[in-house]
PDB file of C-alpha atoms and ligand atoms in Angstrom:
ATOM      1  CA  UNK S 995      34.537  94.941 -34.729  1.00  0.00           C
ATOM      2  CA  UNK S 996      38.204  93.377 -36.339  1.00  0.00           C
ATOM      3  CA  UNK S 997      38.639  90.408 -35.070  1.00  0.00           C
ATOM      4  CA  UNK S 998      42.243  89.884 -33.148  1.00  0.00           C
ATOM      5  CA  UNK S 999      42.977  87.539 -36.497  1.00  0.00           C
ATOM      6  CA  UNK S1000      42.305  89.672 -38.645  1.00  0.00           C
ATOM      7  CA  UNK S1001      44.937  92.227 -36.724  1.00  0.00           C
ATOM      8  CA  UNK S1002      47.583  90.497 -36.325  1.00  0.00           C
ATOM      9  CA  UNK S1003      47.580  89.933 -40.346  1.00  0.00           C
ATOM     10  CA  UNK S1004      46.703  93.537 -40.983  1.00  0.00           C
ATOM     11  CA  UNK S1005      49.926  94.251 -38.752  1.00  0.00           C
ATOM     12  CA  UNK S1006      52.583  91.737 -40.362  1.00  0.00           C
ATOM     13  CA  UNK S1007      50.988  92.863 -44.088  1.00  0.00           C
ATOM     14  CA  UNK S1008      51.854  96.271 -42.579  1.00  0.00           C
ATOM     15  CA  UNK S1009      55.654  95.971 -41.464  1.00  0.00           C
ATOM     16  CA  UNK S1010      56.757  93.070 -44.135  1.00  0.00           C
ATOM     17  CA  UNK S1011      55.459  95.824 -47.103  1.00  0.00           C
ATOM     18  CA  UNK S1012      57.279  98.351 -45.038  1.00  0.00           C
ATOM     19  CA  UNK S1013      60.301  95.975 -44.808  1.00  0.00           C
ATOM     20  CA  UNK S1014      60.224  95.434 -48.189  1.00  0.00           C
ATOM     21  CA  UNK S1015      59.648  98.903 -49.567  1.00  0.00           C
ATOM     22  CA  UNK S1016      62.372 100.311 -47.587  1.00  0.00           C
ATOM     23  CA  UNK S1017      64.488  98.078 -48.895  1.00  0.00           C
ATOM     24  CA  UNK S1018      63.085  98.456 -53.130  1.00  0.00           C
ATOM     25  CA  UNK S1019      63.493 102.501 -52.703  1.00  0.00           C
ATOM     26  CA  UNK S1020      66.947 102.729 -50.947  1.00  0.00           C
ATOM     27  CA  UNK S1021      68.820  99.291 -52.045  1.00  0.00           C
ATOM     28  CA  UNK S1022      67.747  99.913 -55.845  1.00  0.00           C
ATOM     29  CA  UNK S1023      70.688  99.251 -57.632  1.00  0.00           C
ATOM     30  CA  UNK S1024      72.551 102.483 -60.233  1.00  0.00           C
ATOM     31  CA  UNK S1025      73.475  99.446 -62.364  1.00  0.00           C
ATOM     32  CA  UNK S1026      69.927  97.228 -62.728  1.00  0.00           C
ATOM     33  CA  UNK S1027      68.928  94.830 -64.763  1.00  0.00           C
ATOM     34  CA  UNK S1028      67.162  91.520 -65.752  1.00  0.00           C
ATOM     35  CA  UNK S1029      67.673  88.821 -63.476  1.00  0.00           C
ATOM     36  CA  UNK S1030      65.129  86.892 -66.008  1.00  0.00           C
ATOM     37  CA  UNK S1031      62.466  86.913 -67.679  1.00  0.00           C
ATOM     38  CA  UNK S1032      58.507  84.836 -67.960  1.00  0.00           C
ATOM     39  CA  UNK S1033      55.911  84.356 -70.420  1.00  0.00           C
ATOM     40  CA  UNK S1034      57.772  86.386 -73.043  1.00  0.00           C
ATOM     41  CA  UNK S1035      61.022  88.380 -73.211  1.00  0.00           C
ATOM     42  CA  UNK S1036      59.382  91.271 -71.933  1.00  0.00           C
ATOM     43  CA  UNK S1037      58.259  89.672 -68.708  1.00  0.00           C
ATOM     44  CA  UNK S1038      61.633  90.556 -67.200  1.00  0.00           C
ATOM     45  CA  UNK S1039      62.534  89.791 -63.170  1.00  0.00           C
ATOM     46  CA  UNK S1040      64.589  91.845 -61.233  1.00  0.00           C
ATOM     47  CA  UNK S1041      67.220  90.286 -58.251  1.00  0.00           C
ATOM     48  CA  UNK S1042      65.371  93.067 -56.473  1.00  0.00           C
ATOM     49  CA  UNK S1043      61.841  91.300 -57.002  1.00  0.00           C
ATOM     50  CA  UNK S1044      63.402  88.076 -55.859  1.00  0.00           C
ATOM     51  CA  UNK S1045      64.916  89.735 -52.452  1.00  0.00           C
ATOM     52  CA  UNK S1046      61.809  91.361 -51.662  1.00  0.00           C
ATOM     53  CA  UNK S1047      59.832  87.683 -51.934  1.00  0.00           C
ATOM     54  CA  UNK S1048      62.149  86.357 -49.854  1.00  0.00           C
ATOM     55  CA  UNK S1049      62.103  89.069 -46.949  1.00  0.00           C
ATOM     56  CA  UNK S1050      58.358  89.174 -47.142  1.00  0.00           C
ATOM     57  CA  UNK S1051      58.014  85.344 -46.574  1.00  0.00           C
ATOM     58  CA  UNK S1052      60.648  85.330 -44.830  1.00  0.00           C
ATOM     59  CA  UNK S1053      59.169  87.498 -42.043  1.00  0.00           C
ATOM     60  CA  UNK S1054      55.261  86.431 -42.189  1.00  0.00           C
ATOM     61  CA  UNK S1055      56.181  82.599 -41.886  1.00  0.00           C
ATOM     62  CA  UNK S1056      59.012  83.432 -38.924  1.00  0.00           C
ATOM     63  CA  UNK S1057      56.054  84.975 -37.345  1.00  0.00           C
ATOM     64  CA  UNK S1058      53.444  82.383 -38.929  1.00  0.00           C
ATOM     65  CA  UNK S1059      54.736  79.137 -39.542  1.00  0.00           C
ATOM     66  CA  UNK S1060      51.954  77.353 -40.331  1.00  0.00           C
ATOM     67  CA  UNK S1061      50.983  79.461 -42.864  1.00  0.00           C
ATOM     68  CA  UNK S1062      50.349  79.113 -47.011  1.00  0.00           C
ATOM     69  CA  UNK S1063      51.790  81.349 -49.731  1.00  0.00           C
ATOM     70  CA  UNK S1064      51.123  82.358 -52.847  1.00  0.00           C
ATOM     71  CA  UNK S1065      54.038  84.714 -54.366  1.00  0.00           C
ATOM     72  CA  UNK S1066      54.468  85.725 -57.854  1.00  0.00           C
ATOM     73  CA  UNK S1067      58.540  85.550 -57.886  1.00  0.00           C
ATOM     74  CA  UNK S1068      57.668  81.264 -56.896  1.00  0.00           C
ATOM     75  CA  UNK S1069      56.813  80.842 -53.346  1.00  0.00           C
ATOM     76  CA  UNK S1070      54.011  78.169 -53.458  1.00  0.00           C
ATOM     77  CA  UNK S1071      53.302  76.953 -49.925  1.00  0.00           C
ATOM     78  CA  UNK S1072      49.491  75.441 -48.940  1.00  0.00           C
ATOM     79  CA  UNK S1073      49.733  75.879 -44.792  1.00  0.00           C
ATOM     80  CA  UNK S1074      47.551  74.164 -42.897  1.00  0.00           C
ATOM     81  CA  UNK S1075      46.187  77.091 -40.592  1.00  0.00           C
ATOM     82  CA  UNK S1076      43.539  78.732 -43.099  1.00  0.00           C
ATOM     83  CA  UNK S1077      45.710  81.327 -43.442  1.00  0.00           C
ATOM     84  CA  UNK S1078      47.174  82.084 -47.147  1.00  0.00           C
ATOM     85  CA  UNK S1079      49.560  85.314 -47.900  1.00  0.00           C
ATOM     86  CA  UNK S1080      49.347  86.333 -51.839  1.00  0.00           C
ATOM     87  CA  UNK S1081      52.086  88.526 -52.466  1.00  0.00           C
ATOM     88  CA  UNK S1082      53.912  90.698 -55.386  1.00  0.00           C
ATOM     89  CA  UNK S1083      57.065  91.603 -53.965  1.00  0.00           C
ATOM     90  CA  UNK S1084      57.246  94.469 -57.081  1.00  0.00           C
ATOM     91  CA  UNK S1085      53.615  95.208 -59.185  1.00  0.00           C
ATOM     92  CA  UNK S1086      55.066  97.346 -62.014  1.00  0.00           C
ATOM     93  CA  UNK S1087      58.558  95.642 -62.337  1.00  0.00           C
ATOM     94  CA  UNK S1088      59.178  97.509 -65.543  1.00  0.00           C
ATOM     95  CA  UNK S1089      58.044 100.970 -63.884  1.00  0.00           C
ATOM     96  CA  UNK S1090      61.224  99.981 -61.322  1.00  0.00           C
ATOM     97  CA  UNK S1091      63.388  98.739 -64.068  1.00  0.00           C
ATOM     98  CA  UNK S1092      63.397 101.978 -65.744  1.00  0.00           C
ATOM     99  CA  UNK S1093      63.789 104.021 -62.649  1.00  0.00           C
ATOM    100  CA  UNK S1094      60.022 105.462 -62.897  1.00  0.00           C
ATOM    101  CA  UNK S1095      58.140 105.677 -59.450  1.00  0.00           C
ATOM    102  CA  UNK S1096      54.787 104.061 -60.040  1.00  0.00           C
ATOM    103  CA  UNK S1097      55.668 100.481 -58.505  1.00  0.00           C
ATOM    104  CA  UNK S1098      54.386  98.998 -55.099  1.00  0.00           C
ATOM    105  CA  UNK S1099      54.896  96.050 -52.800  1.00  0.00           C
ATOM    106  CA  UNK S1100      51.310  94.463 -52.940  1.00  0.00           C
ATOM    107  CA  UNK S1101      50.359  91.480 -50.042  1.00  0.00           C
ATOM    108  CA  UNK S1102      47.193  89.995 -49.191  1.00  0.00           C
ATOM    109  CA  UNK S1103      45.900  87.514 -46.945  1.00  0.00           C
ATOM    110  CA  UNK S1104      43.539  85.398 -47.371  1.00  0.00           C
ATOM    111  CA  UNK S1105      41.429  83.258 -44.113  1.00  0.00           C
ATOM    112  CA  UNK S1106      39.612  80.268 -45.599  1.00  0.00           C
ATOM    113  CA  UNK S1107      39.849  81.330 -49.466  1.00  0.00           C
ATOM    114  CA  UNK S1108      38.631  84.877 -48.918  1.00  0.00           C
ATOM    115  CA  UNK S1109      40.345  87.647 -48.821  1.00  0.00           C
ATOM    116  CA  UNK S1110      40.050  89.397 -45.667  1.00  0.00           C
ATOM    117  CA  UNK S1111      43.195  91.904 -45.624  1.00  0.00           C
ATOM    118  CA  UNK S1112      45.102  94.128 -47.903  1.00  0.00           C
ATOM    119  CA  UNK S1113      47.570  96.077 -48.223  1.00  0.00           C
ATOM    120  CA  UNK S1114      49.745  97.709 -50.994  1.00  0.00           C
ATOM    121  CA  UNK S1115      52.717 100.001 -49.890  1.00  0.00           C
ATOM    122  CA  UNK S1116      53.576 103.044 -52.886  1.00  0.00           C
ATOM    123  CA  UNK S1117      57.444 103.565 -51.448  1.00  0.00           C
ATOM    124  CA  UNK S1118      57.990 106.292 -54.091  1.00  0.00           C
ATOM    125  CA  UNK S1119      54.291 108.318 -53.099  1.00  0.00           C
ATOM    126  CA  UNK S1120      54.967 107.392 -49.175  1.00  0.00           C
ATOM    127  CA  UNK S1121      51.840 106.256 -49.473  1.00  0.00           C
ATOM    128  CA  UNK S1122      50.051 103.250 -47.978  1.00  0.00           C
ATOM    129  CA  UNK S1123      46.822 101.646 -48.128  1.00  0.00           C
ATOM    130  CA  UNK S1124      45.118  99.307 -46.534  1.00  0.00           C
ATOM    131  CA  UNK S1125      41.629  97.316 -46.012  1.00  0.00           C
ATOM    132  CA  UNK S1126      40.734  94.929 -43.661  1.00  0.00           C
ATOM    133  CA  UNK S1127      37.284  93.257 -44.842  1.00  0.00           C
ATOM    134  CA  UNK S1128      33.994  95.088 -43.523  1.00  0.00           C
ATOM    135  CA  UNK S1129      36.205  97.911 -42.020  1.00  0.00           C
ATOM    136  CA  UNK S1130      36.697 100.369 -44.986  1.00  0.00           C
ATOM    137  CA  UNK S1131      40.110 101.604 -46.426  1.00  0.00           C
ATOM    138  CA  UNK S1132      42.620 103.611 -45.835  1.00  0.00           C
ATOM    139  CA  UNK S1133      45.240 105.869 -46.921  1.00  0.00           C
ATOM    140  CA  UNK S1134      46.755 106.741 -43.702  1.00  0.00           C
ATOM    141  CA  UNK S1135      44.877 107.596 -41.373  1.00  0.00           C
ATOM    142  CA  UNK S1136      42.090 108.808 -44.231  1.00  0.00           C
ATOM    143  CA  UNK S1137      39.155 106.601 -44.632  1.00  0.00           C
ATOM    144  CA  UNK S1138      39.215 106.014 -48.812  1.00  0.00           C
ATOM    145  CA  UNK S1139      35.770 106.550 -50.857  1.00  0.00           C
ATOM    146  CA  UNK S1140      35.782 106.175 -54.310  1.00  0.00           C
ATOM    147  CA  UNK S1141      35.061 109.204 -56.314  1.00  0.00           C
ATOM    148  CA  UNK S1142      31.658 110.621 -57.474  1.00  0.00           C
ATOM    149  CA  UNK S1143      30.609 108.940 -61.084  1.00  0.00           C
ATOM    150  CA  UNK S1144      30.463 110.989 -64.017  1.00  0.00           C
ATOM    151  CA  UNK S1145      29.149 110.078 -67.180  1.00  0.00           C
ATOM    152  CA  UNK S1146      30.711 107.316 -69.183  1.00  0.00           C
ATOM    153  CA  UNK S1147      31.679 109.433 -71.499  1.00  0.00           C
ATOM    154  CA  UNK S1148      34.185 111.841 -68.896  1.00  0.00           C
ATOM    155  CA  UNK S1149      35.204 109.053 -67.260  1.00  0.00           C
ATOM    156  CA  UNK S1150      39.274 108.577 -66.651  1.00  0.00           C
ATOM    157  CA  UNK S1151      39.615 104.624 -66.777  1.00  0.00           C
ATOM    158  CA  UNK S1152      43.098 102.673 -66.362  1.00  0.00           C
ATOM    159  CA  UNK S1153      44.003  99.661 -67.638  1.00  0.00           C
ATOM    160  CA  UNK S1154      47.485  97.464 -68.564  1.00  0.00           C
ATOM    161  CA  UNK S1155      48.415  95.097 -70.799  1.00  0.00           C
ATOM    162  CA  UNK S1156      50.268  91.318 -70.456  1.00  0.00           C
ATOM    163  CA  UNK S1157      53.053  90.264 -71.339  1.00  0.00           C
ATOM    164  CA  UNK S1158      52.413  87.785 -74.611  1.00  0.00           C
ATOM    165  CA  UNK S1159      52.534  89.170 -78.190  1.00  0.00           C
ATOM    166  CA  UNK S1160      48.454  87.995 -79.081  1.00  0.00           C
ATOM    167  CA  UNK S1161      47.060  88.907 -75.498  1.00  0.00           C
ATOM    168  CA  UNK S1162      48.607  92.690 -76.376  1.00  0.00           C
ATOM    169  CA  UNK S1163      47.320  92.987 -80.279  1.00  0.00           C
ATOM    170  CA  UNK S1164      43.846  91.830 -78.685  1.00  0.00           C
ATOM    171  CA  UNK S1165      44.004  94.381 -75.627  1.00  0.00           C
ATOM    172  CA  UNK S1166      44.841  96.941 -78.511  1.00  0.00           C
ATOM    173  CA  UNK S1167      41.786  96.041 -80.115  1.00  0.00           C
ATOM    174  CA  UNK S1168      39.686  96.297 -77.146  1.00  0.00           C
ATOM    175  CA  UNK S1169      41.112 100.199 -76.849  1.00  0.00           C
ATOM    176  CA  UNK S1170      40.647 101.077 -80.009  1.00  0.00           C
ATOM    177  CA  UNK S1171      36.779 100.788 -79.482  1.00  0.00           C
ATOM    178  CA  UNK S1172      36.868 101.713 -75.466  1.00  0.00           C
ATOM    179  CA  UNK S1173      39.138 105.139 -76.007  1.00  0.00           C
ATOM    180  CA  UNK S1174      36.747 107.156 -78.106  1.00  0.00           C
ATOM    181  CA  UNK S1175      34.072 106.543 -75.543  1.00  0.00           C
ATOM    182  CA  UNK S1176      35.783 107.636 -72.354  1.00  0.00           C
ATOM    183  CA  UNK S1177      37.922 111.360 -71.702  1.00  0.00           C
ATOM    184  CA  UNK S1178      40.993 109.722 -71.676  1.00  0.00           C
ATOM    185  CA  UNK S1179      43.014 106.284 -70.936  1.00  0.00           C
ATOM    186  CA  UNK S1180      46.127 105.959 -68.067  1.00  0.00           C
ATOM    187  CA  UNK S1181      48.431 102.661 -68.466  1.00  0.00           C
ATOM    188  CA  UNK S1182      50.095 103.509 -65.114  1.00  0.00           C
ATOM    189  CA  UNK S1183      52.212  99.724 -65.212  1.00  0.00           C
ATOM    190  CA  UNK S1184      50.759  98.566 -61.799  1.00  0.00           C
ATOM    191  CA  UNK S1185      47.530  96.645 -61.026  1.00  0.00           C
ATOM    192  CA  UNK S1186      48.062  97.484 -57.562  1.00  0.00           C
ATOM    193  CA  UNK S1187      47.767 101.010 -57.713  1.00  0.00           C
ATOM    194  CA  UNK S1188      45.664 101.384 -59.950  1.00  0.00           C
ATOM    195  CA  UNK S1189      43.035  99.616 -58.064  1.00  0.00           C
ATOM    196  CA  UNK S1190      43.982 101.736 -55.664  1.00  0.00           C
ATOM    197  CA  UNK S1191      43.847 104.514 -57.421  1.00  0.00           C
ATOM    198  CA  UNK S1192      40.035 103.574 -58.205  1.00  0.00           C
ATOM    199  CA  UNK S1193      39.848 103.259 -54.235  1.00  0.00           C
ATOM    200  CA  UNK S1194      40.836 106.784 -53.159  1.00  0.00           C
ATOM    201  CA  UNK S1195      39.402 109.084 -56.650  1.00  0.00           C
ATOM    202  CA  UNK S1196      41.915 109.633 -59.009  1.00  0.00           C
ATOM    203  CA  UNK S1197      40.586 106.974 -61.589  1.00  0.00           C
ATOM    204  CA  UNK S1198      37.229 106.555 -62.231  1.00  0.00           C
ATOM    205  CA  UNK S1199      37.602 102.981 -63.305  1.00  0.00           C
ATOM    206  CA  UNK S1200      40.312 100.349 -64.255  1.00  0.00           C
ATOM    207  CA  UNK S1201      39.891  97.455 -65.904  1.00  0.00           C
ATOM    208  CA  UNK S1202      43.009  94.647 -67.552  1.00  0.00           C
ATOM    209  CA  UNK S1203      42.383  91.428 -68.664  1.00  0.00           C
ATOM    210  CA  UNK S1204      44.827  88.425 -67.957  1.00  0.00           C
ATOM    211  CA  UNK S1205      46.132  89.513 -64.285  1.00  0.00           C
ATOM    212  CA  UNK S1206      47.202  87.137 -61.745  1.00  0.00           C
ATOM    213  CA  UNK S1207      45.664  86.852 -58.055  1.00  0.00           C
ATOM    214  CA  UNK S1208      48.785  88.700 -56.592  1.00  0.00           C
ATOM    215  CA  UNK S1209      48.401  91.529 -58.842  1.00  0.00           C
ATOM    216  CA  UNK S1210      45.147  91.820 -57.725  1.00  0.00           C
ATOM    217  CA  UNK S1211      44.414  90.311 -53.955  1.00  0.00           C
ATOM    218  CA  UNK S1212      45.309  93.524 -52.192  1.00  0.00           C
ATOM    219  CA  UNK S1213      43.895  96.613 -54.600  1.00  0.00           C
ATOM    220  CA  UNK S1214      40.571  94.728 -54.956  1.00  0.00           C
ATOM    221  CA  UNK S1215      39.859  94.333 -51.216  1.00  0.00           C
ATOM    222  CA  UNK S1216      40.867  98.024 -51.171  1.00  0.00           C
ATOM    223  CA  UNK S1217      38.763  98.897 -54.056  1.00  0.00           C
ATOM    224  CA  UNK S1218      35.407  97.508 -52.916  1.00  0.00           C
ATOM    225  CA  UNK S1219      36.417  98.870 -49.111  1.00  0.00           C
ATOM    226  CA  UNK S1220      36.174 101.999 -50.999  1.00  0.00           C
ATOM    227  CA  UNK S1221      32.741 101.315 -52.305  1.00  0.00           C
ATOM    228  CA  UNK S1222      33.930 100.902 -55.173  1.00  0.00           C
ATOM    229  CA  UNK S1223      32.696  97.921 -57.656  1.00  0.00           C
ATOM    230  CA  UNK S1224      34.487  95.202 -58.759  1.00  0.00           C
ATOM    231  CA  UNK S1225      33.815  92.514 -61.024  1.00  0.00           C
ATOM    232  CA  UNK S1226      34.895  90.191 -63.982  1.00  0.00           C
ATOM    233  CA  UNK S1227      32.724  89.695 -67.479  1.00  0.00           C
ATOM    234  CA  UNK S1228      28.756  90.514 -66.371  1.00  0.00           C
ATOM    235  CA  UNK S1229      27.635  88.408 -63.289  1.00  0.00           C
ATOM    236  CA  UNK S1230      31.125  87.247 -62.943  1.00  0.00           C
ATOM    237  CA  UNK S1231      33.766  87.985 -60.318  1.00  0.00           C
ATOM    238  CA  UNK S1232      36.989  89.492 -61.106  1.00  0.00           C
ATOM    239  CA  UNK S1233      39.322  86.946 -62.084  1.00  0.00           C
ATOM    240  CA  UNK S1234      42.610  86.030 -64.731  1.00  0.00           C
ATOM    241  CA  UNK S1235      40.196  86.259 -67.723  1.00  0.00           C
ATOM    242  CA  UNK S1236      38.996  90.163 -66.682  1.00  0.00           C
ATOM    243  CA  UNK S1237      38.931  92.605 -64.033  1.00  0.00           C
ATOM    244  CA  UNK S1238      37.154  95.749 -63.494  1.00  0.00           C
ATOM    245  CA  UNK S1239      36.820  98.286 -60.994  1.00  0.00           C
ATOM    246  CA  UNK S1240      34.970 101.678 -61.047  1.00  0.00           C
ATOM    247  CA  UNK S1241      32.708 103.715 -59.120  1.00  0.00           C
ATOM    248  CA  UNK S1242      29.231 102.598 -59.186  1.00  0.00           C
ATOM    249  CA  UNK S1243      27.308 104.096 -62.241  1.00  0.00           C
ATOM    250  CA  UNK S1244      30.622 104.103 -64.507  1.00  0.00           C
ATOM    251  CA  UNK S1245      31.130 100.294 -62.865  1.00  0.00           C
ATOM    252  CA  UNK S1246      27.857  99.058 -65.017  1.00  0.00           C
ATOM    253  CA  UNK S1247      28.373 101.026 -68.048  1.00  0.00           C
ATOM    254  CA  UNK S1248      32.323 100.053 -68.412  1.00  0.00           C
ATOM    255  CA  UNK S1249      31.312  96.339 -67.655  1.00  0.00           C
ATOM    256  CA  UNK S1250      28.633  96.107 -70.556  1.00  0.00           C
ATOM    257  CA  UNK S1251      30.881  98.203 -73.395  1.00  0.00           C
ATOM    258  CA  UNK S1252      34.021  95.950 -72.655  1.00  0.00           C
ATOM    259  CA  UNK S1253      31.947  92.352 -72.937  1.00  0.00           C
ATOM    260  CA  UNK S1254      30.867  94.315 -76.178  1.00  0.00           C
ATOM    261  CA  UNK S1255      34.351  94.921 -77.188  1.00  0.00           C
ATOM    262  CA  UNK S1256      35.130  91.523 -76.424  1.00  0.00           C
ATOM    263  CA  UNK S1257      37.183  92.718 -73.641  1.00  0.00           C
ATOM    264  CA  UNK S1258      37.285  88.980 -72.276  1.00  0.00           C
ATOM    265  CA  UNK S1259      39.413  87.016 -74.723  1.00  0.00           C
ATOM    266  CA  UNK S1260      42.407  86.990 -76.462  1.00  0.00           C
TER     267      UNK S1260
HETATM  268  C1  IPD G2694      51.732  93.861 -63.891  1.00  0.00           C
HETATM  269  C2  IPD G2694      51.899  95.281 -63.690  1.00  0.00           C
HETATM  270  C3  IPD G2694      51.101  95.899 -65.047  1.00  0.00           C
HETATM  271  C4  IPD G2694      50.303  94.812 -65.375  1.00  0.00           C
HETATM  272  C5  IPD G2694      50.464  93.646 -65.762  1.00  0.00           C
HETATM  273  C6  IPD G2694      51.008  93.725 -64.569  1.00  0.00           C
HETATM  274  P1  IPD G2694      54.148  93.138 -62.752  1.00  0.00           P
HETATM  275  O1  IPD G2694      52.936  93.335 -62.790  1.00  0.00           O
HETATM  276  O2  IPD G2694      50.279  94.988 -62.887  1.00  0.00           O
HETATM  277  O3  IPD G2694      50.055  97.293 -64.564  1.00  0.00           O
HETATM  278  O4  IPD G2694      49.298  95.746 -66.903  1.00  0.00           O
HETATM  279  O5  IPD G2694      49.409  93.161 -66.743  1.00  0.00           O
HETATM  280  O6  IPD G2694      51.711  91.677 -65.003  1.00  0.00           O
HETATM  281  O7  IPD G2694      54.869  92.181 -64.051  1.00  0.00           O
HETATM  282  O8  IPD G2694      54.769  94.979 -62.622  1.00  0.00           O
HETATM  283  O9  IPD G2694      54.295  92.087 -61.262  1.00  0.00           O
HETATM  284 CA1   CA G2695      51.930  92.152 -60.434  1.00  0.00          CA
END
């Protein structure tokens, strides 16, 4: 049975993500530009990233004033309740900037340091992914299950790239070794959506180096609750160093190959 706290956090995350998603979809300025840059000139923030984070943190803090927050656009509050919200107000900002549809609002709630609830809202697809730990992952009424594993040579694998030149050069090297060994590669532009795509069987696997907690917290729980395996380097948890998520059967082979290809370092 889902406990009362988890239910409350799920309802709040769903409503915050719904409101932010609607605001982003319906309120995207036709002349949307870059408001600021972060780690490099191509790591951009728009006024809408900032507005979305403000809406989400404002809504959640009003309902639960003692909770902690970690948001991509700067929210950082320790909190005292044992609950911490991890928020990506727009995952896939470059897609959003260009008017491409693959962007999401990602909201996770940790209880005592462990992700308990995850919601990924994908407004342009009309899809809301959600999971509560131990209770499965859902897309609407549909319980999610990963795709059954093909041989690695027939696996469709998603990935993403960081914003800093040195990292991208290393990521290109990894890709050079991987591409001939799989069916094909997809670079969707939103890590949160990639993880949900593993959860619902639209990808056999996904990997990326350099993610931050707001990119993966909700999506990792959704993938795991759909029966996919997640991790980092062999025997390590998924982290900034390396994120791997895949159907069991693909996961082990993909993780071992990424280790050999040095996907975990620049
Ligand atoms: C990015 C996206 C992208 C991934 C990058 C992330 P942002 O998040 O998830 O797919 O490749 O590593 O930084 O900047 O759009 O929130
Ligand atoms: Ca992100």
